[in-house]
């Protein structure tokens, strides 16, 4: 069935995920949904140095929010912050340098952040697509470490902070690529078989959708959502998928178009009228499975994923002082 899923997904992508798909969908957008002020609200955006993350952070800053940029590269993060402050006039933009493939570093950051800041909205945007199997210094497969475990630890660690606030939200930037993958909990770190970075990434993105659904069930006071930004022209796409980029570059969305639904989920009153835990594309909830694709998983596999991630995450948590 994999050939069928891939073919259906690509045809769907050409129709919906490209710039023309955005142009068609945006005819039904209500501009007032995002023409709001968010002064007094605090946002944390991961992967904010460039691409969709930076575009999202810029729009949040433009609306008066306090914006925390989380990035791995200090020099690029400083350039991004300067650009955002200059363009928006908002000085409440702060940098945090964290490698989201390093679990200990994430735990350390989160514990410190909780003592110093408020948080109303977390945007899990950072991700990577490493095309050859590469291990981190902790012996973790790098795609899994960044996309799945890193997202799990950061969100889990910050849940107590989010629980304190009214109208708190968590938005995880997934991908339509997850539609070609069924959750596989037996090989989370791609230790068996031939390594295909694109499919590993797609599996991680399926895992993120499952995380979103599971968190929504467990934490009723927070609104969780996952989303697909479409196929956008970003530095990550150019570097990780050069052949795809060359074929599709004239049809790709802009970074701002890719960020639009993230912004809508982060600031609009309309977004939280939908149930928590859904998967969005162009401001609308969409199915997490292709028709006849056999990608549904039993509930016990989805619960087991949470157990495995919790068990693994705890291995990297430093004991609290005292």
Tab-separated table of C-alpha atoms in Angstrom, residues 80-290:
chain	number	residue	atom	x	y	z
A	80	UNK	CA	16.723	37.070	13.395
A	81	UNK	CA	15.958	38.947	16.594
A	82	UNK	CA	17.402	42.187	15.234
A	83	UNK	CA	15.343	41.828	12.062
A	84	UNK	CA	12.132	41.177	14.001
A	85	UNK	CA	12.673	44.077	16.394
A	86	UNK	CA	13.561	46.459	13.551
A	87	UNK	CA	10.570	45.521	11.397
A	88	UNK	CA	7.983	45.413	14.182
A	89	UNK	CA	9.255	47.993	16.666
A	90	UNK	CA	8.620	45.453	19.434
A	91	UNK	CA	11.501	45.263	21.898
A	92	UNK	CA	9.990	42.351	23.836
A	93	UNK	CA	11.734	39.729	21.742
A	94	UNK	CA	14.118	37.435	23.616
A	95	UNK	CA	16.650	34.768	22.585
A	96	UNK	CA	17.240	31.331	24.029
A	97	UNK	CA	19.943	29.103	22.559
A	98	UNK	CA	18.984	25.435	22.869
A	99	UNK	CA	19.825	22.358	20.807
A	100	UNK	CA	16.567	20.426	20.578
A	101	UNK	CA	18.432	17.207	19.789
A	102	UNK	CA	19.997	17.382	23.271
A	103	UNK	CA	17.473	16.196	25.902
A	104	UNK	CA	19.507	17.328	28.909
A	105	UNK	CA	19.838	20.810	27.440
A	106	UNK	CA	16.069	21.005	26.869
A	107	UNK	CA	15.254	19.975	30.433
A	108	UNK	CA	17.761	22.516	31.790
A	109	UNK	CA	16.337	25.313	29.634
A	110	UNK	CA	12.737	24.522	30.551
A	111	UNK	CA	13.375	24.424	34.276
A	112	UNK	CA	15.071	27.839	34.127
A	113	UNK	CA	12.399	29.305	31.816
A	114	UNK	CA	9.642	28.277	34.235
A	115	UNK	CA	11.208	30.300	37.042
A	116	UNK	CA	11.595	33.479	34.975
A	117	UNK	CA	8.725	33.781	32.496
A	118	UNK	CA	5.055	33.370	31.750
A	119	UNK	CA	3.926	31.293	28.794
A	120	UNK	CA	0.598	31.395	26.997
A	121	UNK	CA	1.448	29.778	23.661
A	122	UNK	CA	4.122	27.247	22.699
A	123	UNK	CA	4.871	26.775	18.988
A	124	UNK	CA	6.808	23.568	18.327
A	125	UNK	CA	8.195	24.464	14.927
A	126	UNK	CA	11.838	23.297	15.019
A	127	UNK	CA	12.691	20.165	13.115
A	128	UNK	CA	15.320	18.479	11.016
A	129	UNK	CA	15.580	16.006	8.178
A	130	UNK	CA	18.933	14.226	8.271
A	131	UNK	CA	19.203	11.974	5.234
A	132	UNK	CA	21.803	9.585	6.646
A	133	UNK	CA	21.478	7.867	10.018
A	134	UNK	CA	23.367	10.061	12.461
A	135	UNK	CA	23.612	9.722	16.234
A	136	UNK	CA	23.739	12.541	18.767
A	137	UNK	CA	26.268	12.603	21.585
A	138	UNK	CA	23.656	10.757	23.670
A	139	UNK	CA	23.429	7.948	21.118
A	140	UNK	CA	20.017	9.028	19.798
A	141	UNK	CA	19.073	9.011	16.119
A	142	UNK	CA	19.113	12.699	15.276
A	143	UNK	CA	15.760	13.053	13.488
A	144	UNK	CA	13.941	11.275	16.300
A	145	UNK	CA	15.885	13.187	18.961
A	146	UNK	CA	14.927	16.562	17.481
A	147	UNK	CA	11.493	16.052	15.986
A	148	UNK	CA	9.904	13.661	18.450
A	149	UNK	CA	11.786	13.381	21.737
A	150	UNK	CA	12.779	17.064	21.751
A	151	UNK	CA	9.186	18.134	21.097
A	152	UNK	CA	7.944	15.737	23.767
A	153	UNK	CA	10.379	16.938	26.449
A	154	UNK	CA	9.964	20.649	25.793
A	155	UNK	CA	6.181	20.443	25.802
A	156	UNK	CA	5.983	18.138	28.816
A	157	UNK	CA	8.383	20.309	30.816
A	158	UNK	CA	6.432	23.496	30.052
A	159	UNK	CA	2.932	22.100	30.666
A	160	UNK	CA	2.869	23.328	34.300
A	161	UNK	CA	3.597	26.869	33.078
A	162	UNK	CA	0.898	26.686	30.410
A	163	UNK	CA	-1.618	25.282	32.909
A	164	UNK	CA	-1.345	28.494	34.923
A	165	UNK	CA	-2.620	30.724	32.114
A	166	UNK	CA	-6.007	31.360	30.558
A	167	UNK	CA	-6.421	30.428	26.889
A	168	UNK	CA	-3.096	28.602	26.694
A	169	UNK	CA	-2.229	26.811	23.478
A	170	UNK	CA	0.324	24.396	22.035
A	171	UNK	CA	0.803	24.282	18.258
A	172	UNK	CA	3.034	21.634	16.695
A	173	UNK	CA	4.151	22.072	13.114
A	174	UNK	CA	3.816	18.655	11.517
A	175	UNK	CA	3.755	17.786	7.824
A	176	UNK	CA	1.510	16.291	5.206
A	177	UNK	CA	4.261	13.721	4.766
A	178	UNK	CA	2.963	11.985	7.869
A	179	UNK	CA	-0.024	10.841	5.786
A	180	UNK	CA	2.165	8.191	4.158
A	181	UNK	CA	3.218	6.725	7.507
A	182	UNK	CA	1.516	4.470	10.039
A	183	UNK	CA	2.764	4.852	13.611
A	184	UNK	CA	5.607	2.409	14.226
A	185	UNK	CA	6.545	2.057	17.889
A	186	UNK	CA	8.791	-0.965	17.372
A	187	UNK	CA	11.692	0.957	15.819
A	188	UNK	CA	11.553	4.554	17.041
A	189	UNK	CA	15.202	5.210	16.250
A	190	UNK	CA	15.398	3.550	12.834
A	191	UNK	CA	17.811	0.837	13.863
A	192	UNK	CA	16.594	-1.801	11.400
A	193	UNK	CA	16.261	-1.869	7.627
A	194	UNK	CA	17.436	0.676	5.082
A	195	UNK	CA	17.519	4.248	6.376
A	196	UNK	CA	15.419	6.714	4.378
A	197	UNK	CA	15.632	10.200	5.904
A	198	UNK	CA	12.470	11.420	4.193
A	199	UNK	CA	10.409	8.524	5.547
A	200	UNK	CA	11.988	8.802	9.004
A	201	UNK	CA	10.979	12.461	9.038
A	202	UNK	CA	7.453	11.522	7.937
A	203	UNK	CA	7.263	8.944	10.735
A	204	UNK	CA	8.372	11.598	13.251
A	205	UNK	CA	5.625	13.869	11.954
A	206	UNK	CA	3.058	11.075	12.426
A	207	UNK	CA	4.378	10.727	15.976
A	208	UNK	CA	3.844	14.464	16.559
A	209	UNK	CA	0.204	14.170	15.476
A	210	UNK	CA	-0.290	11.294	17.919
A	211	UNK	CA	1.386	13.332	20.686
A	212	UNK	CA	-1.010	16.201	20.005
A	213	UNK	CA	-4.036	13.915	20.222
A	214	UNK	CA	-2.807	12.278	23.424
A	215	UNK	CA	-1.938	15.580	25.127
A	216	UNK	CA	-5.368	16.952	24.241
A	217	UNK	CA	-7.004	14.054	26.085
A	218	UNK	CA	-4.811	14.458	29.164
A	219	UNK	CA	-4.711	18.257	29.538
A	220	UNK	CA	-8.162	19.743	29.089
A	221	UNK	CA	-7.184	23.295	30.095
A	222	UNK	CA	-4.775	23.701	27.172
A	223	UNK	CA	-5.762	23.818	23.499
A	224	UNK	CA	-3.511	21.543	21.427
A	225	UNK	CA	-3.278	21.473	17.663
A	226	UNK	CA	-0.993	20.148	14.959
A	227	UNK	CA	-0.783	21.663	11.512
A	228	UNK	CA	0.665	21.311	8.030
A	229	UNK	CA	2.176	24.513	6.580
A	230	UNK	CA	2.068	23.260	3.015
A	231	UNK	CA	5.129	23.091	0.792
A	232	UNK	CA	7.002	26.322	1.510
A	233	UNK	CA	10.241	27.800	0.198
A	234	UNK	CA	12.435	27.693	3.312
A	235	UNK	CA	16.167	27.202	3.941
A	236	UNK	CA	15.364	23.795	5.470
A	237	UNK	CA	13.601	22.585	2.324
A	238	UNK	CA	16.421	23.821	0.107
A	239	UNK	CA	19.110	22.052	2.141
A	240	UNK	CA	17.311	18.817	3.098
A	241	UNK	CA	15.365	18.245	-0.127
A	242	UNK	CA	17.396	19.839	-2.950
A	243	UNK	CA	15.876	17.732	-5.756
A	244	UNK	CA	12.341	18.416	-4.565
A	245	UNK	CA	13.168	22.109	-4.280
A	246	UNK	CA	14.552	22.309	-7.820
A	247	UNK	CA	11.454	20.628	-9.246
A	248	UNK	CA	8.941	22.591	-7.201
A	249	UNK	CA	10.546	25.963	-6.443
A	250	UNK	CA	8.238	27.990	-8.678
A	251	UNK	CA	5.189	26.428	-6.995
A	252	UNK	CA	6.252	26.629	-3.353
A	253	UNK	CA	4.511	28.851	-0.822
A	254	UNK	CA	6.247	31.806	0.737
A	255	UNK	CA	7.401	31.543	4.340
A	256	UNK	CA	4.579	33.885	5.412
A	257	UNK	CA	2.010	31.683	3.681
A	258	UNK	CA	3.453	28.634	5.418
A	259	UNK	CA	3.217	30.444	8.752
A	260	UNK	CA	-0.357	31.682	8.271
A	261	UNK	CA	-2.162	28.787	9.960
A	262	UNK	CA	0.343	28.765	12.839
A	263	UNK	CA	-0.433	32.432	13.454
A	264	UNK	CA	-4.174	31.783	13.192
A	265	UNK	CA	-3.950	28.914	15.690
A	266	UNK	CA	-1.836	31.036	18.030
A	267	UNK	CA	-3.894	34.238	18.155
A	268	UNK	CA	-7.413	33.850	16.810
A	269	UNK	CA	-10.514	33.326	18.908
A	270	UNK	CA	-11.935	31.172	16.105
A	271	UNK	CA	-9.191	28.534	16.395
A	272	UNK	CA	-10.104	27.500	19.923
A	273	UNK	CA	-13.742	26.998	18.968
A	274	UNK	CA	-12.558	23.749	17.401
A	275	UNK	CA	-11.924	20.753	19.682
A	276	UNK	CA	-8.420	20.325	21.041
A	277	UNK	CA	-6.149	17.788	19.367
A	278	UNK	CA	-7.008	18.330	15.698
A	279	UNK	CA	-4.749	18.571	12.637
A	280	UNK	CA	-5.106	21.768	10.583
A	281	UNK	CA	-4.294	22.873	7.067
A	282	UNK	CA	-5.072	26.373	5.811
A	283	UNK	CA	-7.122	27.269	8.908
A	284	UNK	CA	-9.336	24.180	8.664
A	285	UNK	CA	-9.205	20.828	10.474
A	286	UNK	CA	-8.410	17.995	8.066
A	287	UNK	CA	-8.148	14.224	8.326
A	288	UNK	CA	-4.928	12.684	9.620
A	289	UNK	CA	-5.335	9.742	7.231
A	290	UNK	CA	-5.683	9.364	3.485
